[in-house]
Tab-separated table of C-alpha atoms and ligand atoms in Angstrom:
chain	number	residue	atom	x	y	z
A	1126	MET	CA	-68.142	-36.827	91.842
A	1127	GLU	CA	-66.098	-40.041	92.050
A	1128	SER	CA	-66.555	-43.531	90.715
A	1129	ALA	CA	-67.319	-46.198	93.321
A	1130	ILE	CA	-64.511	-48.190	91.683
A	1131	SER	CA	-61.094	-47.149	92.978
A	1132	ASP	CA	-58.612	-46.047	90.300
A	1133	HIS	CA	-56.295	-49.007	90.890
A	1134	LEU	CA	-59.186	-51.428	90.233
A	1135	LYS	CA	-60.355	-49.785	86.994
A	1136	CYS	CA	-59.818	-51.677	83.726
A	1137	PRO	CA	-61.095	-51.445	80.145
A	1138	ARG	CA	-64.808	-52.263	80.226
A	1139	THR	CA	-66.233	-55.134	78.213
A	1140	LEU	CA	-69.661	-54.742	79.855
A	1141	THR	CA	-71.578	-51.466	79.640
A	1142	ARG	CA	-73.292	-49.542	82.422
A	1143	ARG	CA	-77.077	-49.210	82.767
A	1144	VAL	CA	-77.127	-45.422	82.882
A	1145	PRO	CA	-75.854	-42.736	80.484
A	1146	ASP	CA	-72.448	-41.095	80.993
A	1147	GLY	CA	-74.014	-37.892	82.359
A	1148	TYR	CA	-76.036	-39.703	85.067
A	1149	GLN	CA	-76.375	-37.761	88.352
A	1150	PRO	CA	-77.605	-39.616	91.471
A	1151	PRO	CA	-80.583	-38.120	93.321
A	1152	PHE	CA	-78.814	-37.861	96.734
A	1153	PRO	CA	-75.242	-38.397	98.022
A	1154	MET	CA	-73.831	-41.784	99.109
A	1155	TRP	CA	-70.272	-42.975	99.817
A	1156	VAL	CA	-68.176	-46.162	99.577
A	1157	GLY	CA	-65.242	-47.530	101.577
A	1158	ARG	CA	-61.772	-47.094	100.029
A	1159	ALA	CA	-58.849	-49.448	100.546
A	1160	ASP	CA	-55.349	-49.050	99.167
A	1161	GLU	CA	-53.693	-51.354	96.649
A	1162	GLU	CA	-52.192	-53.582	99.333
A	1163	VAL	CA	-55.648	-54.853	100.251
A	1164	GLN	CA	-56.059	-57.633	97.703
A	1165	GLN	CA	-58.432	-59.969	99.513
A	1166	VAL	CA	-60.404	-59.545	102.728
A	1167	VAL	CA	-61.797	-62.221	105.045
A	1168	MET	CA	-65.230	-62.126	106.687
A	1169	GLY	CA	-65.435	-64.784	109.379
A	1170	TYR	CA	-68.906	-65.376	110.813
A	1171	LEU	CA	-68.629	-67.595	113.910
A	1172	GLY	CA	-71.747	-68.815	115.704
A	1173	VAL	CA	-73.001	-70.448	118.889
A	1174	GLN	CA	-76.462	-72.011	118.733
A	1175	PHE	CA	-78.563	-72.785	121.799
A	1176	ARG	CA	-82.113	-73.358	122.940
A	1177	GLY	CA	-83.729	-72.100	126.130
A	1178	ASP	CA	-82.639	-69.836	128.961
A	1179	ALA	CA	-80.806	-72.623	130.792
A	1180	GLN	CA	-78.188	-72.731	128.008
A	1181	ARG	CA	-77.754	-68.966	127.703
A	1182	PRO	CA	-74.904	-68.549	130.224
A	1183	ALA	CA	-72.873	-71.339	128.573
A	1184	ALA	CA	-73.570	-69.904	125.103
A	1185	LEU	CA	-72.457	-66.431	126.188
A	1186	ARG	CA	-69.313	-67.930	127.735
A	1187	ALA	CA	-68.548	-69.715	124.462
A	1188	MET	CA	-69.050	-66.461	122.559
A	1189	ARG	CA	-66.710	-64.613	124.927
A	1190	ASP	CA	-64.088	-67.374	124.491
A	1191	MET	CA	-64.311	-66.918	120.737
A	1192	VAL	CA	-63.896	-63.169	121.153
A	1193	ALA	CA	-60.854	-63.764	123.398
A	1194	GLY	CA	-59.375	-65.795	120.521
A	1195	PHE	CA	-59.512	-62.645	118.375
A	1196	ASP	CA	-56.800	-61.129	120.606
A	1197	LEU	CA	-54.297	-63.800	119.540
A	1198	PRO	CA	-51.644	-62.840	116.967
A	1199	ASP	CA	-53.113	-62.288	113.480
A	1200	GLY	CA	-56.671	-61.988	114.833
A	1201	PRO	CA	-59.213	-59.823	112.993
A	1202	LEU	CA	-58.807	-56.043	112.872
A	1203	HIS	CA	-62.483	-55.476	113.583
A	1204	TYR	CA	-65.473	-57.470	114.854
A	1205	ASP	CA	-69.002	-57.161	116.174
A	1206	LEU	CA	-71.410	-59.400	118.085
A	1207	THR	CA	-75.049	-60.228	117.373
A	1208	HIS	CA	-78.046	-62.293	118.487
A	1209	HIS	CA	-80.987	-63.685	116.540
A	1210	VAL	CA	-83.723	-66.268	116.948
A	1211	ASP	CA	-84.129	-68.536	113.917
A	1212	ASN	CA	-87.317	-70.081	112.577
A	1213	GLN	CA	-86.693	-73.310	114.485
A	1214	GLY	CA	-86.849	-71.370	117.762
A	1215	HIS	CA	-83.111	-71.651	118.393
A	1216	GLU	CA	-81.134	-68.648	119.520
A	1217	ASN	CA	-77.851	-67.856	117.824
A	1218	LEU	CA	-74.961	-65.678	118.946
A	1219	MET	CA	-72.756	-64.632	116.065
A	1220	ILE	CA	-69.429	-62.862	115.912
A	1221	VAL	CA	-68.134	-61.516	112.639
A	1222	GLY	CA	-64.447	-60.744	112.354
A	1223	TYR	CA	-62.843	-58.894	109.436
A	1224	TRP	CA	-59.263	-59.362	108.218
A	1225	LYS	CA	-57.690	-57.373	105.390
A	1226	ASP	CA	-54.971	-59.910	104.759
A	1227	ILE	CA	-55.829	-63.500	103.895
A	1228	ALA	CA	-52.397	-64.773	104.989
A	1229	ALA	CA	-52.891	-63.317	108.484
A	1230	HIS	CA	-56.281	-64.985	108.699
A	1231	HIS	CA	-54.763	-68.289	107.634
A	1232	ARG	CA	-52.051	-68.033	110.287
A	1233	TRP	CA	-54.683	-67.227	112.914
A	1234	LEU	CA	-56.806	-70.215	111.865
A	1235	GLN	CA	-53.792	-72.510	112.256
A	1236	LEU	CA	-52.935	-71.338	115.789
A	1237	PRO	CA	-53.269	-74.380	118.071
A	1238	THR	CA	-55.671	-72.521	120.394
A	1239	VAL	CA	-58.031	-71.860	117.486
A	1240	ALA	CA	-57.555	-75.020	115.390
A	1241	ASP	CA	-57.635	-77.412	118.362
A	1242	TRP	CA	-60.751	-75.808	119.826
A	1243	TRP	CA	-62.717	-76.385	116.602
A	1244	ALA	CA	-61.295	-79.896	116.128
A	1245	SER	CA	-61.823	-81.068	119.708
A	1246	ASP	CA	-64.326	-83.855	120.414
A	1247	GLU	CA	-65.430	-81.836	123.432
A	1248	ARG	CA	-67.415	-79.591	121.065
A	1249	LEU	CA	-69.606	-82.587	120.200
A	1250	SER	CA	-70.769	-83.208	123.743
A	1251	GLU	CA	-71.325	-79.722	125.192
A	1252	GLY	CA	-74.986	-79.467	124.206
A	1253	LEU	CA	-74.399	-76.269	122.193
A	1254	GLY	CA	-74.208	-75.885	118.427
A	1255	TYR	CA	-71.252	-74.142	116.796
A	1256	PHE	CA	-70.695	-72.946	113.268
A	1257	ARG	CA	-68.274	-70.935	111.192
A	1258	GLU	CA	-69.021	-69.451	107.795
A	1259	ILE	CA	-65.844	-67.890	106.458
A	1260	VAL	CA	-65.636	-66.146	103.093
A	1261	ALA	CA	-62.861	-64.234	101.391
A	1262	PRO	CA	-63.739	-61.893	98.494
A	1263	ARG	CA	-60.916	-60.445	96.421
A	1264	ALA	CA	-60.780	-56.639	96.186
A	1265	GLU	CA	-62.707	-56.709	92.909
A	1266	GLN	CA	-65.396	-58.994	94.378
A	1267	PHE	CA	-67.071	-56.700	96.891
A	1268	GLU	CA	-68.798	-53.345	97.099
A	1269	THR	CA	-69.983	-51.099	99.937
A	1270	LEU	CA	-72.505	-48.266	100.226
A	1271	TYR	CA	-72.921	-45.882	103.145
A	1272	ALA	CA	-75.336	-43.022	103.811
A	1273	PHE	CA	-72.673	-41.521	106.144
A	1274	GLN	CA	-68.918	-40.960	106.129
A	1275	ASP	CA	-67.454	-41.736	109.565
A	1276	ALA	CA	-66.750	-44.824	111.723
A	1277	LEU	CA	-67.575	-47.308	108.968
A	1278	PRO	CA	-69.011	-50.612	110.207
A	1279	GLY	CA	-68.431	-54.072	108.715
A	1280	VAL	CA	-65.779	-54.451	106.046
A	1281	GLY	CA	-65.520	-50.671	105.794
A	1282	ALA	CA	-63.834	-50.688	109.208
A	1283	VAL	CA	-60.783	-52.463	107.768
A	1284	MET	CA	-60.678	-50.624	104.437
A	1285	GLY	CA	-59.065	-47.572	105.985
A	1286	GLY	CA	-60.754	-44.798	103.990
A	1287	ILE	CA	-63.956	-43.331	102.596
A	1288	SER	CA	-64.683	-41.957	99.121
A	1289	GLY	CA	-66.180	-38.642	98.140
A	1290	GLU	CA	-69.749	-38.702	96.756
A	1291	ILE	CA	-70.007	-41.558	94.284
A	1292	ASN	CA	-71.819	-41.828	90.998
A	1293	GLU	CA	-72.952	-45.466	90.865
A	1294	HIS	CA	-76.033	-45.519	93.063
A	1295	GLY	CA	-79.722	-44.641	93.060
A	1296	TYR	CA	-80.847	-46.998	90.242
A	1297	TRP	CA	-81.491	-50.737	90.009
A	1298	GLY	CA	-78.303	-52.416	88.946
A	1299	SER	CA	-76.061	-49.875	90.668
A	1300	MET	CA	-74.963	-52.312	93.388
A	1301	ARG	CA	-73.564	-54.569	90.654
A	1302	GLU	CA	-71.842	-51.603	88.994
A	1303	ARG	CA	-69.961	-50.778	92.208
A	1304	PHE	CA	-68.216	-54.163	92.013
A	1305	PRO	CA	-64.888	-53.610	90.190
A	1306	ILE	CA	-65.241	-57.055	88.603
A	1307	SER	CA	-68.548	-55.984	86.980
A	1308	GLN	CA	-66.485	-54.094	84.397
A	1309	THR	CA	-65.729	-57.402	82.697
A	1310	ASP	CA	-67.683	-60.207	84.422
A	1311	TRP	CA	-71.379	-61.032	84.997
A	1312	MET	CA	-70.604	-62.870	88.255
A	1313	GLN	CA	-72.709	-65.850	87.168
A	1314	PRO	CA	-72.912	-68.787	89.590
A	1315	SER	CA	-71.512	-72.176	88.656
A	1316	GLY	CA	-71.368	-75.426	90.585
A	1317	GLU	CA	-73.536	-76.628	93.411
A	1318	LEU	CA	-73.923	-76.105	97.147
A	1319	ARG	CA	-73.017	-79.543	98.460
A	1320	VAL	CA	-72.474	-81.364	101.729
A	1321	LEU	CA	-68.828	-82.446	101.693
A	1322	SER	CA	-68.929	-84.525	104.841
A	1323	GLY	CA	-71.396	-85.380	107.594
A	1324	ASP	CA	-75.177	-85.537	107.598
A	1325	PRO	CA	-77.146	-82.402	108.587
A	1326	ALA	CA	-80.095	-84.515	109.835
A	1327	ALA	CA	-77.822	-86.481	112.157
A	1328	GLY	CA	-76.096	-83.466	113.731
A	1329	GLY	CA	-72.426	-83.836	114.583
A	1330	ARG	CA	-69.915	-82.246	112.228
A	1331	VAL	CA	-71.002	-81.137	108.767
A	1332	ILE	CA	-68.885	-79.377	106.135
A	1333	VAL	CA	-70.582	-77.668	103.180
A	1334	GLN	CA	-68.802	-76.755	99.951
A	1335	GLY	CA	-69.886	-73.471	98.375
A	1336	HIS	CA	-69.948	-72.748	94.640
A	1337	ASP	CA	-68.590	-69.895	92.523
A	1338	ASN	CA	-70.340	-66.548	92.912
A	1339	ILE	CA	-72.459	-67.167	95.957
A	1340	ALA	CA	-73.419	-63.635	97.041
A	1341	LEU	CA	-73.485	-62.304	100.593
A	1342	ILE	CA	-75.207	-59.100	101.684
A	1343	ARG	CA	-74.805	-57.369	105.025
A	1344	SER	CA	-77.383	-54.600	105.201
A	1345	GLY	CA	-77.151	-52.552	108.392
A	1346	GLN	CA	-79.203	-50.137	110.473
A	1347	ASP	CA	-77.814	-48.053	113.339
A	1348	TRP	CA	-80.250	-45.900	115.314
A	1349	ALA	CA	-78.104	-45.633	118.473
A	1350	ASP	CA	-77.558	-41.885	118.186
A	1351	ALA	CA	-80.699	-40.997	116.245
A	1352	GLU	CA	-82.884	-38.307	117.769
A	1353	THR	CA	-86.648	-38.643	118.200
A	1354	ALA	CA	-87.781	-37.924	114.643
A	1355	GLU	CA	-85.273	-40.289	112.998
A	1356	ARG	CA	-85.765	-42.935	115.666
A	1357	ASN	CA	-89.498	-42.873	115.015
A	1358	LEU	CA	-88.923	-42.920	111.270
A	1359	TYR	CA	-86.824	-46.062	111.636
A	1360	LEU	CA	-88.721	-47.876	114.402
A	1361	ASP	CA	-92.288	-47.023	113.305
A	1362	GLU	CA	-92.059	-46.596	109.558
A	1363	ILE	CA	-89.125	-48.641	108.250
A	1364	LEU	CA	-88.602	-51.484	110.748
A	1365	PRO	CA	-92.053	-53.176	110.562
A	1366	THR	CA	-91.749	-53.461	106.768
A	1367	LEU	CA	-88.099	-54.503	106.974
A	1368	GLN	CA	-89.052	-57.166	109.526
A	1369	ASP	CA	-91.736	-58.530	107.141
A	1370	GLY	CA	-89.174	-58.706	104.339
A	1371	MET	CA	-86.635	-60.439	106.563
A	1372	ASP	CA	-89.250	-62.922	107.852
A	1373	PHE	CA	-90.204	-63.672	104.261
A	1374	LEU	CA	-86.604	-64.442	103.324
A	1375	ARG	CA	-85.990	-66.446	106.491
A	1376	ASP	CA	-89.058	-68.643	105.905
A	1377	ASN	CA	-89.415	-68.669	102.095
A	1378	GLY	CA	-85.911	-67.832	100.958
A	1379	GLN	CA	-85.499	-71.065	99.033
A	1380	SER	CA	-88.236	-69.982	96.566
A	1381	VAL	CA	-86.242	-66.885	95.527
A	1382	GLY	CA	-82.684	-68.206	95.688
A	1383	CYS	CA	-81.768	-67.094	99.206
A	1384	TYR	CA	-79.842	-69.874	100.966
A	1385	SER	CA	-79.871	-68.277	104.386
A	1386	ASN	CA	-81.276	-65.079	105.855
A	1387	ARG	CA	-80.608	-63.809	109.339
A	1388	PHE	CA	-81.857	-60.511	110.703
A	1389	VAL	CA	-79.539	-59.987	113.672
A	1390	ARG	CA	-79.404	-57.468	116.530
A	1391	ASN	CA	-76.069	-56.275	117.841
A	1392	ILE	CA	-75.247	-57.115	121.455
A	1393	ASP	CA	-72.456	-56.446	123.924
A	1394	LEU	CA	-70.296	-59.136	125.548
A	1395	ASP	CA	-72.979	-59.768	128.193
A	1396	GLY	CA	-75.715	-60.254	125.613
A	1397	ASN	CA	-77.426	-56.863	126.127
A	1398	PHE	CA	-79.105	-55.487	123.001
A	1399	LEU	CA	-77.641	-52.424	121.291
A	1400	ASP	CA	-79.545	-50.105	118.941
A	1401	LEU	CA	-77.907	-51.604	115.860
A	1402	SER	CA	-78.950	-54.470	113.620
A	1403	TYR	CA	-78.166	-56.002	110.270
A	1404	ASN	CA	-79.204	-58.598	107.794
A	1405	ILE	CA	-76.801	-61.380	106.791
A	1406	GLY	CA	-78.094	-62.964	103.589
A	1407	HIS	CA	-76.426	-65.664	101.505
A	1408	TRP	CA	-77.765	-65.960	97.951
A	1409	GLY	CA	-77.321	-68.483	95.135
A	1410	SER	CA	-76.375	-65.611	92.824
A	1411	LEU	CA	-76.111	-61.840	92.679
A	1412	ASP	CA	-78.944	-61.855	90.091
A	1413	GLN	CA	-81.340	-63.464	92.548
A	1414	LEU	CA	-80.479	-60.924	95.235
A	1415	GLU	CA	-81.059	-58.109	92.716
A	1416	ARG	CA	-84.425	-59.559	91.610
A	1417	TRP	CA	-85.633	-59.731	95.221
A	1418	ALA	CA	-84.497	-56.181	96.035
A	1419	GLU	CA	-86.166	-54.659	92.969
A	1420	SER	CA	-89.439	-56.580	93.198
A	1421	HIS	CA	-90.363	-57.517	96.757
A	1422	PRO	CA	-93.044	-55.124	98.083
A	1423	THR	CA	-91.278	-54.804	101.450
A	1424	HIS	CA	-87.963	-53.656	99.996
A	1425	LEU	CA	-89.699	-51.427	97.459
A	1426	ARG	CA	-91.533	-49.681	100.278
A	1427	ILE	CA	-88.427	-49.025	102.398
A	1428	PHE	CA	-86.450	-48.104	99.289
A	1429	THR	CA	-89.063	-45.425	98.445
A	1430	THR	CA	-89.109	-44.158	102.043
A	1431	PHE	CA	-85.332	-43.873	101.942
A	1432	PHE	CA	-85.413	-41.846	98.715
A	1433	ARG	CA	-87.823	-39.425	100.408
A	1434	VAL	CA	-85.670	-38.870	103.514
A	1435	ALA	CA	-82.111	-39.590	102.313
A	1436	ALA	CA	-80.940	-36.007	101.899
A	1437	SER	CA	-82.093	-35.007	105.395
A	1438	LEU	CA	-80.826	-37.985	107.455
A	1439	SER	CA	-78.399	-36.964	110.181
A	1440	LYS	CA	-77.912	-39.688	112.849
A	1441	LEU	CA	-79.747	-42.716	111.442
A	1442	ARG	CA	-76.979	-44.718	109.788
A	1443	LEU	CA	-77.923	-47.105	106.953
A	1444	TYR	CA	-75.469	-49.029	104.810
A	1445	HIS	CA	-74.781	-52.287	103.057
A	1446	GLU	CA	-71.896	-54.378	101.764
A	1447	VAL	CA	-72.266	-57.092	99.123
A	1448	SER	CA	-69.647	-59.651	98.071
A	1449	VAL	CA	-69.279	-62.649	95.777
A	1450	PHE	CA	-66.716	-65.417	96.158
A	1451	ASP	CA	-64.914	-68.166	94.311
A	1452	ALA	CA	-65.881	-71.652	95.552
A	1453	ARG	CA	-62.420	-72.153	97.046
A	1454	ASP	CA	-62.674	-68.983	99.123
A	1455	GLN	CA	-65.589	-70.201	101.258
A	1456	ARG	CA	-65.745	-72.528	104.220
A	1457	TYR	CA	-68.993	-73.539	105.944
A	1458	GLU	CA	-68.691	-75.777	108.972
A	1459	TYR	CA	-71.377	-76.806	111.487
A	1460	ILE	CA	-71.112	-78.754	114.766
A	1461	ASN	CA	-74.344	-80.052	116.296
A	1462	CYS	CA	-76.481	-77.388	114.599
A	1463	HIS	CA	-80.062	-78.090	113.536
A	1464	PRO	CA	-80.440	-78.990	109.841
A	1465	GLN	CA	-82.017	-75.640	108.855
A	1466	THR	CA	-78.961	-73.675	110.011
A	1467	GLY	CA	-77.150	-71.454	107.519
A	1468	MET	CA	-76.204	-73.272	104.335
A	1469	LEU	CA	-77.354	-76.683	105.617
A	1470	ARG	CA	-80.965	-76.379	104.422
A	1471	ASP	CA	-80.120	-76.051	100.721
A	1472	ALA	CA	-76.893	-78.072	100.492
A	1473	GLN	CA	-77.264	-81.158	98.298
A	1474	PRO	CA	-76.320	-84.502	99.846
A	1475	PRO	CA	-72.852	-85.849	98.950
A	1476	GLN	CA	-72.662	-87.861	95.704
B	644	HEM	C1	-83.402	-50.110	106.517
B	644	HEM	C2	-83.387	-51.035	105.587
B	644	HEM	C3	-83.165	-50.751	104.130
B	644	HEM	C4	-83.278	-49.601	103.418
B	644	HEM	C5	-83.702	-48.212	103.914
B	644	HEM	C6	-82.908	-49.906	102.065
B	644	HEM	C7	-82.882	-48.996	101.030
B	644	HEM	C8	-82.216	-49.175	99.863
B	644	HEM	C9	-81.863	-48.149	98.938
B	644	HEM	C10	-82.243	-46.677	99.071
B	644	HEM	C11	-81.159	-48.701	97.949
B	644	HEM	C12	-80.558	-47.976	96.752
B	644	HEM	C13	-79.273	-47.369	97.176
B	644	HEM	C14	-78.642	-46.601	96.070
B	644	HEM	O1	-78.192	-47.222	95.093
B	644	HEM	O2	-78.584	-45.377	96.172
B	644	HEM	C15	-81.067	-50.106	98.222
B	644	HEM	C16	-80.425	-51.015	97.437
B	644	HEM	C17	-80.410	-52.351	97.692
B	644	HEM	N1	-80.928	-52.991	98.788
B	644	HEM	FE1	-81.842	-52.151	100.336
B	644	HEM	N2	-82.603	-51.225	101.950
B	644	HEM	C18	-82.722	-51.775	103.196
B	644	HEM	C19	-82.490	-53.086	103.550
B	644	HEM	C20	-82.124	-54.068	102.648
B	644	HEM	C21	-81.986	-55.444	102.996
B	644	HEM	C22	-82.207	-56.056	104.372
B	644	HEM	C23	-81.595	-56.090	101.876
B	644	HEM	C24	-81.344	-57.550	101.808
B	644	HEM	C25	-81.677	-58.353	100.857
B	644	HEM	C26	-81.465	-55.097	100.819
B	644	HEM	C27	-81.046	-55.317	99.533
B	644	HEM	C28	-80.701	-54.326	98.641
B	644	HEM	C29	-80.011	-54.572	97.394
B	644	HEM	C30	-79.559	-55.905	96.854
B	644	HEM	C31	-79.833	-53.324	96.799
B	644	HEM	C32	-79.133	-53.024	95.476
B	644	HEM	C33	-80.111	-52.913	94.360
B	644	HEM	C34	-79.420	-52.572	93.071
B	644	HEM	O3	-78.541	-51.716	93.051
B	644	HEM	O4	-79.803	-53.159	92.049
B	644	HEM	N3	-81.814	-53.876	101.340
B	644	HEM	N4	-81.729	-50.369	99.396
């Protein structure tokens, strides 16, 4: 059995683990492995917001233009596309791109095609909303967990490898212990989520400044190849409870420290739904995410179901990735989005 923490990221511990040295997890799970050259990854969530069927074709065109931009030099190594309806009744198309080299991402961002498109005044008058939420965790600031070992989604797709069975899972607090930085650091938040420029209520352009140790979870479900029994397990037994939990966080997230919660369904370039989905949740701290996961009845129920079926799953693919970031490694930018979008709801007005 391996540690979730790669050898090159191990260091003398100043913080102890929650379980004894001889701990054995109840079922196997795996983590993504990257080599030493991967020092910081970039997760770029780009969005198009629209309302009503009349705007759909233009929104899909905008999404496809963004995807075309990924083919430019230094574009992301991996991406996927999603759709969700938010609690203001707006639809949102999101693209997440993953880079394993922050310098390449920076060069891509500076390309005139990309930079000028975001800066152009035309974006203000097209009737669509646009946003980009870009975060860059260092290698010691993120963890992954997969119930399968091939074709890793999300950040795993750019890590390049997969571990053997890992030790740090199957108990509350294990997600934290898979973060290399948890060996020496509590990942406590400091600072404030703040509007840097613009006014969310007025629309137009708004930039939000993040704070240290905002946490982001992507928790995914893939039932595309699942056969009848596993499909029914997911769609009839797990999904209704998961949906309740996601609705709770979308509508009441502020009360538990969740800045933004989106339960998104993967789509193709034409907007057709695929049998994959995931949650994108931004949290004020890793602690608050942990408290929700270990106490909310919805997550407890699906967690227990998973423990019952984990060892026998074959085609239902469940996974998550969690990261924390320094304030300077986050960028949240909104153009003509409604004031409940993403980080806008909880960002404090400028001083
Ligand atoms: C199909 C949906 C889901 C299932 C079956 C599921 C199940 C599980 C299981 C079995 C674990 C423990 C894994 C291990 O350590 O071996 C876990 C951990 C966790 N889950 Fe979920 N989960 C789901 C969705 C979510 C969502 C949407 C969130 C978003 C907030 C979430 C948040 C967490 C967190 C934060 C942990 C880590 C807890 C810790 O280690 O202290 N889960 N989940």
